[in-house]
Every structure is written in structure tokens, then in C-alpha cells.
Coordinates of C-alpha atoms in Angstrom, one line a residue:
Chain A
M567 CA -26.1 12.6 -10.8
N568 CA -25.1 15.5 -13.7
K569 CA -27.6 16.3 -16.0
D570 CA -26.5 15.1 -19.0
F571 CA -25.5 11.7 -18.2
Q572 CA -29.2 10.4 -20.7
A573 CA -27.3 12.3 -23.0
N574 CA -24.2 10.5 -22.8
K575 CA -25.4 6.8 -21.8
A576 CA -24.1 5.7 -25.2
A577 CA -20.6 6.9 -24.8
Y578 CA -20.8 5.8 -20.9
G579 CA -21.8 1.9 -21.7
R580 CA -19.0 2.3 -24.1
L581 CA -16.7 2.3 -21.7
F582 CA -18.2 0.3 -19.1
Q583 CA -17.9 -2.9 -21.7
A584 CA -14.3 -1.7 -22.3
A585 CA -14.3 -2.0 -18.7
E586 CA -15.8 -5.5 -18.7
A587 CA -13.5 -6.6 -22.1
V588 CA -10.2 -6.9 -19.9
L589 CA -11.6 -9.0 -17.1
P590 CA -10.2 -12.2 -18.2
N591 CA -6.8 -10.3 -17.7
A592 CA -7.3 -9.7 -13.5
Y593 CA -5.0 -11.3 -12.2
A594 CA -7.0 -12.5 -8.7
P595 CA -6.1 -15.4 -7.6
F596 CA -7.4 -15.2 -4.0
S597 CA -10.1 -13.0 -4.2
H598 CA -11.4 -14.2 -7.3
F599 CA -12.9 -11.0 -7.6
Q600 CA -11.8 -10.3 -11.1
V601 CA -11.9 -6.2 -11.9
G602 CA -11.8 -4.3 -14.4
A603 CA -11.4 -0.4 -15.5
A604 CA -11.2 1.7 -18.5
L605 CA -9.9 5.5 -18.5
L606 CA -11.4 7.7 -19.9
T607 CA -8.6 10.6 -21.4
E608 CA -9.8 14.4 -21.8
E609 CA -8.3 13.8 -25.3
G610 CA -10.9 11.0 -25.9
K611 CA -7.9 8.2 -25.4
V612 CA -9.2 4.7 -23.1
F613 CA -6.5 3.0 -21.0
T614 CA -7.8 -0.3 -19.3
G615 CA -6.9 -2.2 -16.1
V616 CA -7.2 -4.9 -13.9
N617 CA -7.1 -5.4 -10.9
V618 CA -3.1 -7.4 -9.7
E619 CA -3.5 -9.1 -6.3
N620 CA 0.2 -10.5 -4.5
S621 CA 0.4 -13.3 -2.2
S622 CA 1.4 -10.3 0.7
Y623 CA -2.6 -8.7 0.3
G624 CA -1.0 -5.3 1.3
G625 CA 0.3 -5.0 -2.0
T626 CA -2.6 -5.9 -4.7
I627 CA -3.2 -3.0 -7.1
C628 CA -7.1 -2.5 -8.4
A629 CA -8.0 -1.9 -11.3
E630 CA -8.8 1.2 -11.3
R631 CA -5.3 1.8 -10.5
T632 CA -4.0 0.3 -13.2
A633 CA -5.7 2.1 -16.0
C634 CA -4.2 5.3 -14.4
V635 CA -0.9 4.6 -14.0
K636 CA -1.0 2.7 -17.3
A637 CA -2.4 6.3 -19.1
L638 CA -0.1 8.5 -16.7
S639 CA 3.3 6.5 -17.7
E640 CA 2.1 7.4 -21.6
G641 CA 2.1 10.5 -20.5
Y642 CA -1.7 11.3 -20.5
R643 CA -3.0 13.7 -17.1
N644 CA -6.2 15.0 -17.5
F645 CA -8.9 12.5 -17.1
E646 CA -13.1 12.8 -17.8
A647 CA -13.9 9.2 -16.6
I648 CA -13.7 5.5 -15.4
A649 CA -15.4 3.0 -15.8
I650 CA -15.9 0.0 -13.2
A651 CA -17.1 -3.8 -14.4
S652 CA -16.4 -6.0 -11.8
S653 CA -17.6 -10.4 -12.3
G654 CA -19.3 -10.3 -9.4
G655 CA -21.9 -7.1 -9.4
T656 CA -21.8 -3.5 -8.5
A657 CA -18.1 -3.0 -7.8
F658 CA -17.7 0.7 -5.9
P659 CA -14.6 1.3 -6.0
C660 CA -12.6 1.3 -3.0
G661 CA -10.8 4.4 -0.7
I662 CA -7.5 3.7 -2.1
C663 CA -8.3 4.0 -5.1
R664 CA -10.3 7.1 -5.5
Q665 CA -7.8 8.6 -3.2
F666 CA -5.2 7.9 -6.1
L667 CA -7.5 9.2 -9.2
Y668 CA -8.2 12.4 -6.3
E669 CA -4.9 13.3 -6.7
F670 CA -5.4 14.2 -10.6
A671 CA -9.1 14.4 -11.0
P672 CA -11.4 15.3 -8.2
D673 CA -14.7 15.4 -10.9
L674 CA -14.0 12.5 -12.6
I675 CA -17.2 10.7 -13.4
V676 CA -17.1 7.9 -12.1
I677 CA -19.5 4.5 -13.8
L678 CA -20.6 1.2 -12.5
G679 CA -23.5 -1.2 -12.5
E680 CA -24.4 -4.3 -11.8
D681 CA -24.3 -4.5 -16.1
I682 CA -24.5 -2.3 -19.0
G683 CA -27.8 -1.6 -18.7
H684 CA -28.1 -0.6 -14.9
L685 CA -25.5 1.9 -15.1
M686 CA -25.0 4.5 -12.2
K687 CA -22.9 7.3 -12.5
Y688 CA -21.2 10.0 -9.8
T689 CA -18.4 12.3 -9.3
L690 CA -15.4 11.1 -7.6
K691 CA -15.9 14.4 -5.5
E692 CA -18.9 13.0 -4.0
L693 CA -17.2 9.6 -3.4
L694 CA -14.4 11.1 -1.8
P695 CA -16.2 14.3 -0.2
E696 CA -13.2 16.8 1.5
G697 CA -10.3 14.5 -0.8
F698 CA -6.6 14.3 1.0
K699 CA -4.4 16.4 -1.2
L700 CA -1.3 18.4 -0.4
Chain B
M487 CA 25.0 -12.5 -11.7
N488 CA 24.4 -15.2 -14.9
K489 CA 27.3 -16.0 -17.6
D490 CA 24.9 -15.1 -20.4
F491 CA 25.9 -11.2 -19.2
Q492 CA 28.7 -9.4 -21.1
A493 CA 26.6 -12.0 -24.3
N494 CA 23.1 -9.8 -23.7
K495 CA 24.8 -6.2 -23.1
A496 CA 23.5 -4.9 -26.2
A497 CA 20.2 -6.1 -25.4
Y498 CA 20.6 -5.1 -21.7
G499 CA 21.0 -1.2 -22.8
R500 CA 18.7 -1.3 -25.2
L501 CA 16.2 -2.5 -22.0
F502 CA 17.9 0.0 -20.2
Q503 CA 17.4 2.5 -22.4
A504 CA 14.0 2.5 -22.7
A505 CA 13.5 3.0 -19.1
E506 CA 15.6 6.1 -19.1
A507 CA 12.9 7.3 -22.2
V508 CA 9.9 7.1 -19.9
L509 CA 11.4 9.4 -17.1
P510 CA 9.4 12.7 -18.4
N511 CA 6.2 10.8 -17.5
A512 CA 7.2 10.4 -14.0
Y513 CA 4.5 11.9 -11.4
A514 CA 7.4 13.0 -8.8
P515 CA 6.2 15.8 -7.0
F516 CA 6.5 15.2 -3.9
S517 CA 10.0 13.2 -3.4
H518 CA 11.3 14.8 -7.1
F519 CA 12.9 11.9 -8.0
Q520 CA 11.8 10.5 -11.5
V521 CA 11.7 6.5 -12.4
G522 CA 11.3 4.3 -14.8
A523 CA 11.1 1.1 -15.8
A524 CA 10.8 -0.9 -18.8
L525 CA 9.6 -4.6 -18.5
L526 CA 10.6 -7.5 -20.8
T527 CA 7.9 -10.3 -21.6
E528 CA 9.0 -14.0 -22.9
E529 CA 7.0 -12.7 -26.1
G530 CA 9.7 -9.8 -26.4
K531 CA 7.8 -7.7 -25.8
V532 CA 8.9 -4.5 -24.0
F533 CA 6.1 -2.5 -21.0
T534 CA 7.5 0.6 -19.7
G535 CA 6.5 2.2 -16.3
V536 CA 6.9 5.8 -14.1
N537 CA 6.6 5.4 -10.3
V538 CA 3.1 8.0 -9.6
E539 CA 3.1 10.0 -6.3
N540 CA 0.3 10.5 -4.1
S541 CA -0.7 12.9 -0.8
S542 CA -1.2 10.8 0.7
Y543 CA 2.8 9.0 0.3
G544 CA 1.2 5.2 1.0
G545 CA -0.6 5.4 -2.5
T546 CA 2.2 6.0 -4.6
I547 CA 3.1 3.0 -6.8
C548 CA 6.5 2.8 -8.6
A549 CA 7.8 2.9 -11.7
E550 CA 8.5 -1.5 -11.6
R551 CA 4.6 -2.0 -10.2
T552 CA 3.6 0.5 -13.2
A553 CA 5.3 -2.0 -15.9
C554 CA 4.0 -5.1 -14.1
V555 CA 0.4 -3.8 -14.2
K556 CA 0.1 -2.2 -17.5
A557 CA 2.0 -5.9 -19.1
L558 CA -1.0 -8.0 -17.0
S559 CA -3.6 -6.0 -18.5
E560 CA -2.4 -6.3 -21.3
G561 CA -2.9 -9.9 -21.2
Y562 CA 1.3 -10.8 -20.6
R563 CA 1.9 -12.2 -17.5
N564 CA 5.4 -14.3 -18.1
F565 CA 8.3 -12.0 -17.6
E566 CA 12.4 -11.8 -18.6
A567 CA 13.6 -9.0 -17.7
I568 CA 13.3 -5.8 -15.9
A569 CA 14.9 -2.6 -16.3
I570 CA 15.6 0.2 -13.7
A571 CA 16.9 3.7 -14.3
S572 CA 16.2 7.1 -12.8
S573 CA 16.6 11.1 -12.4
G574 CA 19.1 10.5 -9.6
G575 CA 21.3 7.6 -9.7
T576 CA 21.7 3.2 -9.2
A577 CA 18.0 2.9 -8.1
F578 CA 17.6 -0.5 -6.5
P579 CA 13.5 -2.0 -6.5
C580 CA 12.3 -1.5 -3.3
G581 CA 11.1 -4.7 -1.4
I582 CA 7.0 -3.4 -2.4
C583 CA 8.1 -3.8 -6.1
R584 CA 10.5 -6.7 -5.0
Q585 CA 7.0 -8.4 -3.7
F586 CA 4.6 -7.7 -6.3
L587 CA 7.0 -8.8 -9.0
Y588 CA 7.9 -12.1 -6.9
E589 CA 3.9 -12.8 -7.5
F590 CA 5.2 -13.8 -11.2
A591 CA 8.5 -14.3 -12.4
P592 CA 11.1 -14.8 -9.0
D593 CA 14.0 -15.3 -11.6
L594 CA 13.6 -11.9 -13.3
I595 CA 16.5 -10.7 -14.4
V596 CA 17.2 -6.6 -12.9
I597 CA 18.7 -4.8 -15.0
L598 CA 19.8 -1.3 -12.7
G599 CA 22.9 1.1 -13.1
E600 CA 24.0 4.6 -12.8
D601 CA 24.3 4.7 -16.7
I602 CA 24.2 3.0 -19.4
G603 CA 27.6 2.0 -19.1
H604 CA 27.7 1.2 -15.9
L605 CA 24.7 -1.5 -16.0
M606 CA 24.7 -3.9 -13.4
K607 CA 22.6 -7.2 -13.7
Y608 CA 20.6 -9.5 -10.9
T609 CA 18.4 -12.2 -10.5
L610 CA 15.0 -10.8 -7.9
K611 CA 15.6 -13.9 -6.2
E612 CA 18.8 -12.4 -5.4
L613 CA 16.9 -9.2 -4.4
L614 CA 14.2 -10.9 -2.3
P615 CA 15.8 -14.5 -0.8
E616 CA 13.3 -16.4 0.9
G617 CA 10.4 -14.4 -1.4
F618 CA 6.8 -15.0 0.3
K619 CA 4.1 -16.6 -2.3
L620 CA 1.5 -18.1 -1.0
Chain C
M672 CA 23.8 -16.7 10.5
N673 CA 25.9 -14.7 13.8
K674 CA 27.6 -17.0 16.2
D675 CA 25.9 -15.9 18.9
F676 CA 22.7 -17.5 18.2
Q677 CA 23.0 -20.4 20.9
A678 CA 23.9 -17.9 22.7
N679 CA 20.3 -16.5 22.8
K680 CA 18.2 -19.2 21.9
A681 CA 16.7 -18.8 24.6
A682 CA 16.2 -14.9 24.2
Y683 CA 14.6 -15.5 20.5
G684 CA 12.4 -18.5 22.0
R685 CA 10.9 -16.0 24.2
L686 CA 9.9 -13.5 21.3
F687 CA 9.0 -16.1 19.1
Q688 CA 6.4 -17.3 21.7
A689 CA 5.1 -13.4 21.9
A690 CA 4.7 -13.6 18.3
E691 CA 3.1 -16.5 18.5
A692 CA 0.5 -15.2 21.9
V693 CA -0.6 -12.8 19.8
L694 CA -2.5 -15.1 16.7
P695 CA -5.9 -14.6 18.4
N696 CA -6.2 -11.1 18.1
A697 CA -4.7 -11.7 13.8
Y698 CA -7.7 -9.8 11.7
A699 CA -7.6 -12.4 8.4
P700 CA -11.2 -13.0 7.2
F701 CA -10.1 -13.5 4.3
S702 CA -6.6 -14.9 3.8
H703 CA -7.4 -17.0 7.1
F704 CA -3.9 -16.6 7.5
Q705 CA -2.9 -15.1 10.5
V706 CA 0.1 -14.4 11.9
G707 CA 1.5 -12.7 14.4
A708 CA 4.9 -10.6 15.3
A709 CA 6.7 -9.2 18.5
L710 CA 9.6 -6.4 18.2
L711 CA 12.0 -6.3 20.5
T712 CA 13.4 -2.6 21.4
E713 CA 16.9 -2.0 22.1
E714 CA 16.0 -1.0 25.5
G715 CA 14.0 -4.2 25.9
K716 CA 10.9 -3.7 25.4
V717 CA 8.3 -5.7 23.4
F718 CA 5.6 -5.2 21.3
T719 CA 3.5 -7.3 19.6
G720 CA 1.7 -6.9 16.4
V721 CA -0.8 -9.2 14.0
N722 CA -2.1 -8.6 10.9
V723 CA -5.0 -7.5 9.9
E724 CA -6.6 -8.0 6.2
N725 CA -8.7 -5.2 4.1
S726 CA -11.9 -6.0 2.1
S727 CA -9.6 -3.9 0.0
Y728 CA -7.0 -6.5 -0.6
G729 CA -4.2 -4.3 -0.9
G730 CA -5.1 -1.7 2.6
T731 CA -4.4 -4.7 4.6
I732 CA -1.5 -4.9 7.0
C733 CA 1.2 -7.2 8.0
A734 CA 1.9 -8.1 11.4
E735 CA 6.0 -7.0 10.7
R736 CA 4.7 -3.7 10.4
T737 CA 1.8 -3.2 13.0
A738 CA 4.5 -4.0 15.5
C739 CA 6.8 -1.2 14.0
V740 CA 4.5 1.3 14.0
K741 CA 3.3 0.5 17.7
A742 CA 6.8 0.4 18.9
L743 CA 7.2 4.0 16.6
S744 CA 4.3 5.7 17.8
E745 CA 5.2 5.3 21.1
G746 CA 8.2 6.5 21.0
Y747 CA 11.0 3.5 20.3
R748 CA 12.7 4.0 17.1
N749 CA 15.9 1.1 17.6
F750 CA 14.5 -1.9 16.7
E751 CA 16.8 -5.6 17.7
A752 CA 15.3 -8.3 16.8
I753 CA 11.6 -9.4 15.4
A754 CA 9.8 -13.1 15.8
I755 CA 7.4 -13.7 13.4
A756 CA 5.0 -16.9 13.9
S757 CA 2.0 -18.4 11.9
S758 CA -1.4 -20.0 11.8
G759 CA 0.5 -21.9 8.5
G760 CA 3.7 -22.6 9.1
T761 CA 6.8 -21.1 8.3
A762 CA 6.2 -17.4 8.1
F763 CA 8.6 -14.8 6.5
P764 CA 8.2 -11.4 6.1
C765 CA 7.5 -10.0 2.7
G766 CA 8.8 -7.2 0.7
I767 CA 6.5 -4.7 1.7
C768 CA 7.9 -5.3 5.2
R769 CA 11.3 -6.0 4.8
Q770 CA 10.7 -2.9 3.3
F771 CA 9.2 -0.7 6.2
L772 CA 11.6 -1.9 9.0
Y773 CA 14.7 -2.0 6.6
E774 CA 13.5 2.5 7.5
F775 CA 15.0 1.8 11.3
A776 CA 17.1 -1.2 11.5
P777 CA 18.5 -3.1 8.3
D778 CA 20.5 -4.8 11.1
L779 CA 17.1 -6.6 12.8
I780 CA 17.8 -9.6 13.9
V781 CA 14.7 -12.3 12.7
I782 CA 13.3 -15.1 13.9
L783 CA 11.1 -17.7 12.8
G784 CA 10.0 -21.3 11.7
E785 CA 7.4 -23.7 11.8
D786 CA 7.4 -24.0 16.2
I787 CA 10.3 -23.4 18.5
G788 CA 11.9 -25.8 18.1
H789 CA 12.8 -25.3 15.1
L790 CA 14.0 -21.4 14.7
M791 CA 15.8 -19.8 12.0
K792 CA 18.1 -16.7 12.5
Y793 CA 18.7 -14.4 9.6
T794 CA 19.4 -10.5 9.7
L795 CA 17.1 -8.0 8.2
K796 CA 20.0 -7.0 5.3
E797 CA 19.8 -10.9 4.1
L798 CA 15.9 -10.7 3.1
L799 CA 16.5 -6.8 1.7
P800 CA 19.9 -6.8 0.5
E801 CA 20.6 -3.8 -1.8
G802 CA 17.7 -2.6 -0.3
F803 CA 16.5 0.9 -0.6
K804 CA 16.7 3.9 1.4
L805 CA 16.1 7.5 0.6
Chain D
M402 CA -23.9 16.3 11.6
N403 CA -25.3 13.8 14.4
K404 CA -27.4 16.4 16.7
D405 CA -24.9 14.8 20.0
F406 CA -22.4 16.8 19.0
Q407 CA -22.6 20.0 21.6
A408 CA -22.9 17.6 24.2
N409 CA -19.7 15.5 24.1
K410 CA -17.9 18.5 22.3
A411 CA -15.8 17.7 25.7
A412 CA -14.6 14.6 24.9
Y413 CA -14.4 14.7 21.6
G414 CA -11.7 17.9 23.3
R415 CA -9.8 15.3 25.0
L416 CA -9.3 12.7 21.9
F417 CA -7.8 15.4 19.9
Q418 CA -5.7 16.7 22.3
A419 CA -4.4 12.8 22.5
A420 CA -3.9 13.0 19.0
E421 CA -2.0 16.2 19.4
A422 CA 0.1 14.6 22.1
V423 CA 1.4 11.9 19.9
L424 CA 2.4 14.4 16.8
P425 CA 6.5 14.5 18.4
N426 CA 6.6 10.6 17.4
A427 CA 5.5 10.9 14.3
Y428 CA 8.1 9.8 11.7
A429 CA 7.7 12.1 8.8
P430 CA 11.4 13.0 7.7
F431 CA 10.2 13.1 4.1
S432 CA 6.9 15.7 3.7
H433 CA 7.7 16.9 7.6
F434 CA 4.1 16.6 8.0
Q435 CA 3.2 14.7 11.8
V436 CA 0.1 13.2 12.0
G437 CA -1.5 12.4 15.2
A438 CA -4.6 9.8 15.2
A439 CA -6.6 9.1 18.9
L440 CA -9.0 6.8 18.3
L441 CA -11.3 5.3 21.2
T442 CA -12.7 1.8 21.6
E443 CA -16.3 1.8 22.2
E444 CA -15.1 0.0 25.9
G445 CA -13.6 4.2 26.9
K446 CA -9.7 2.8 25.4
V447 CA -7.2 5.1 24.0
F448 CA -5.6 4.3 21.4
T449 CA -2.7 6.6 19.6
G450 CA -0.8 6.2 16.3
V451 CA 2.0 8.5 13.7
N452 CA 2.5 8.7 10.7
V453 CA 5.3 6.7 9.6
E454 CA 6.9 7.8 6.7
N455 CA 9.7 5.5 4.2
S456 CA 12.0 5.7 2.0
S457 CA 9.8 3.7 -1.2
Y458 CA 6.8 6.6 -0.1
G459 CA 4.6 3.3 -1.1
G460 CA 4.9 1.7 2.7
T461 CA 4.2 4.7 4.4
I462 CA 1.3 4.3 7.3
C463 CA -0.7 7.3 8.4
A464 CA -1.4 7.9 12.0
E465 CA -5.3 6.7 11.7
R466 CA -4.1 3.4 10.4
T467 CA -1.6 3.0 13.5
A468 CA -4.1 3.4 15.6
C469 CA -6.9 1.2 14.0
V470 CA -3.3 -1.5 14.0
K471 CA -2.2 -1.1 17.6
A472 CA -5.8 -1.8 18.9
L473 CA -6.9 -4.7 17.2
S474 CA -3.3 -5.6 18.1
E475 CA -4.6 -5.8 21.2
G476 CA -7.9 -7.3 21.2
Y477 CA -10.1 -4.5 20.6
R478 CA -12.5 -4.4 17.7
N479 CA -15.2 -2.2 17.9
F480 CA -14.7 1.3 17.7
E481 CA -16.7 4.6 19.0
A482 CA -14.4 7.8 17.8
I483 CA -11.2 9.3 16.1
A484 CA -9.5 12.3 16.1
I485 CA -6.1 13.1 13.6
A486 CA -4.0 16.4 14.6
S487 CA -1.5 17.7 12.9
S488 CA 1.7 19.3 12.3
G489 CA 0.2 21.7 9.4
G490 CA -4.1 22.9 10.5
T491 CA -6.7 20.6 10.0
A492 CA -6.1 16.5 8.7
F493 CA -8.8 15.3 6.5
P494 CA -7.6 11.4 6.7
C495 CA -6.9 9.8 3.2
G496 CA -8.7 7.8 1.5
I497 CA -6.7 4.9 2.2
C498 CA -7.1 5.1 6.0
R499 CA -11.0 5.8 6.0
Q500 CA -11.3 2.0 3.8
F501 CA -9.0 0.8 6.2
L502 CA -11.0 1.9 9.8
Y503 CA -14.5 1.6 7.1
E504 CA -13.1 -2.6 7.5
F505 CA -14.6 -1.8 11.7
A506 CA -16.8 0.9 11.7
P507 CA -18.5 2.4 8.7
D508 CA -20.5 5.2 11.6
L509 CA -17.2 5.9 13.3
I510 CA -17.3 9.5 14.7
V511 CA -14.4 11.2 12.9
I512 CA -12.7 14.4 15.0
L513 CA -10.7 16.9 12.8
G514 CA -9.3 20.8 12.9
E515 CA -7.5 23.3 13.2
D516 CA -7.0 23.1 16.9
I517 CA -9.6 22.2 20.2
G518 CA -11.3 25.9 19.3
H519 CA -12.3 24.8 15.8
L520 CA -13.3 21.2 16.1
M521 CA -15.5 19.9 12.9
K522 CA -17.2 16.6 13.7
Y523 CA -18.4 13.4 10.7
T524 CA -19.1 10.3 10.3
L525 CA -16.6 7.3 7.9
K526 CA -19.7 7.8 6.2
E527 CA -20.4 10.2 5.3
L528 CA -16.3 10.4 4.1
L529 CA -16.4 7.5 2.1
P530 CA -20.2 7.1 1.1
E531 CA -20.6 4.0 -1.0
G532 CA -17.8 2.5 0.7
F533 CA -16.6 -0.7 -0.4
K534 CA -16.7 -3.9 2.0
L535 CA -16.4 -7.7 0.4

């Protein structure tokens, strides 16, 4: 945990709330597990994303990746933090999303928790040690 | 080919141009093949996307899926047409993207071609016959 | 439909039965939809596969791709036909699998149906027209 | 690092050699980065896999997942260790493969290194802390 966690607690709370706010947009007819993500760029812009499932489960794209491709497609490539909320409690990013985000921001701050009163903070590197990048 | 192709030629040209416009945002350090997509919702809104590659190739998300998750995360689920442009000539959507889009719009109109003067028009159903949907 | 369908009906039936035989090995705790595939190489060898789901739905690998990577990892790259069986009736291959198989065998014969008495035959090209290949 | 590393050094070396042995079967026309994996089941059986790339990069399946679906499709679900070799030096598993293997064996031992003289040993849990599983 970084030492500036307390200092930024309010900012991270707001990012988490942005992630919660988009939960209704999730397309999760198979798992009924809705996930929302809010990605903060270094410029201070926030991009939100939701999970989008597919009849061929392998086609599913998680909320974190949705937020990331959204930001990239708008020309933003430098990311500071991502918050993840779900309809079912604390949601750690899956390995696919860790891999995807690692490409752009190994030092990304990851904010998640059961609710805004119980947020935890990690770095992406902590969640994907010895990450794979060409 | 739908009979209204000629009638909408100008509209499809504009959608294709929207796809071309985002090509510089593509993240394609491995294939050097930049792809842009523009997805038109039934409400008349356009969402653009680019391909985002990953060091683990399997993590790559194509432009078409980027545009689609972007629209969904903003609350749009009814799609009318998608245009696809690339840095390397005519780009047909891959099977993964066909599967992904099919979930929401089997009748989606797909516009693509070498350049705006040579656009072709398909329906998604034509490109994914006997599509798989739960 | 190819004209030699009747001639090979027995052979395709056997391939379909090989696909059915591995259904119990499927790992489908989320969809409860078990799929089995049997891939016939040009050398006459049969490789079977099952679907393997994942808690992160996007990590799921279908039976068809399992059979294909299995064959490839054993040094076989030339494929003649694939049969697909499922626990829930006729299962057409998803777009991801069509894309995956197309890389190696656009002319692959695809055998599927509700049961051995009602098999249908397609070519992969018919199921993925204008397939994408670099 | 587990304390029994020295004791099993010979066994891990043999597993790594099994991974190296299948490198020629890799299908890596895009990255030219060949990867081989060897998965050891609790019953003592070894399943090997290679990476299989696809024109749609997102369709790519890594060596580790190939080995895993191969074992599963043959009815094996309990895994003890996996070794990973590549044509380009030490290859850590990508996040997708970590996620995929985690479903079955969070305590899996992961063996990798530049060559058989420089093997390292991890547990999957170390490489995917706070892993996501439904």
C-alpha cells in the first residue's frame, strides 16, 4: 500500500463511485454479475466501462478492458488509477484484464472493495508480478 | 446487398470517414495494422473504436469490439451499422468481432472497403451465417 | 452441401460419435452446456476436445479450439473435418472458433446436428464468408 | 520459493526439457516467438502444449493454455507443475494463462528460465495474487 492512500482517499472514493454509477449499463445476462470500472488518466479524465458478456463466453470483455479501450480510442494512453465496483461485492480484476492494463501502466493504482467505506488499494504490479510484456 | 444502398451511400461514406478519422489512435505496435471502426446506433449516435494489441497477442481487442463496448457502456444497445477502415486496405471483421456484434445486432449493416470510393455493404448475418447465440 | 455427403455419411457419423464420447470431460460449471469436438487430420488421425470455461468468462476455450491446439501441438496442421456435439442439441461453432480454424483450413468440413441421425454438413468457408486472414 | 526446490531439481529439469522439446510445433508466424509448455498432472502424466497464433491476434492461444485444455480433454484436472520454455529466453506466463490455470490449480508450481541451468520456481498464487475465481 502506498503511503499517500489516506491523502487521496476522497479522490479514490469518487473514482469508485464513478465505477458504481455505470453498473446498470453492464451486459451480464449469463453470470448476472455486473461490473463497472472507472479509469483515471494522467490528464485527469475519467473513462468508465462495464462488462459485456457474450453467448460464446470466450468473447466476453470485462469492465476494466472496456474502460481502457475507450480511453485509448479517444487518444489517452497514460493512466493513473482504476476503480472497480460490482453488483456482488469486492471484485479483483481477472488475469486477462491485469495483462491488458499492464501493457500501458504497470504502476497503475487499483482501487476496489465491497463498498466505498471499505476500499483497498493495490498497484497493478502487485497484482501481476513479473508481468509479461514484449 | 440491401436495395437502399444507393440511397444511403452518403451516410455510409460519412460513417466510413468517422472510422478512418480515429486510425491514429490505434495501438498496433506488433502488427502495424491500424484499424478504426464507427458504430451507428439506432438513435443516430456514432461510437468509434480502434484496435488495441497486447504483448500477449490473445489479449488484443479489435476496433469493432472497442466501438461496441464503448456504446454499451454509455447505455446504447441497438445498432444499425458499423463501418471499418484500416491502414492496409479492405478489412473484413474477424470471426471474434462477428460473434461479439452478433449478440446485439444480427442484422447490423457492415460497411467496408479499400477507400471511400469503393465501399461494400454486407449484413452481419451474411458474414456469420448460422450464428451462435444462447 | 458437398455431393459426397452420402458417401461419407458413415465416416462423419463416426467422427460425430468421437465428439460425443468426450462430452463428460467438458468443464462447463457456468453454462452447464457441454461441448465436444473431434478433428480429423488429413493423415486420418482424430483429435478430440471439450469446452473449458473460466471464472473470467473471457478466458473460456471452446471444444473446437481445444481439439485444434491439441492437434497442432502434436505436429498436425492439415485438417479435413471437424464434428461438434453438445449436451444441448445442435451446436454451431462460435465466431471465435470459426476464426481460429480458418487460419489452418478454410475448406474444413464441419459436421454437426442434434444427433447422429440428423447430421448436417458445411464447409468452414460457408460459415465464415470473407474470412479474415493476414 | 518452496524449500523442496533442490530436491526436485532433476524432476523440474525434465519437465522443462519436455517443454523445450515441443517448441518446433509452435505456430507463431506473427511474433516468431515460439513457446512450449509441459504440464504435470498429480497422476504423473505430462501434457505438452505450444502457442498457436491467429491472424486475428485476439484468437491466439498460448502454450500453457494449450497444455491445460489438452489435459482436461483427456480427463485430467489435478495439476502439480508446469514448465515453460521459449525460443527467446525466460518466458513468464501472461495474465490470461495465469487466470486460466488458476481455475484449476492456484498452488501450481511454475518452472521457467533462460535454460535448464537457470530455472526459477514460483507458485501460480505468487504470480496471480488475489486471483479471481467465482
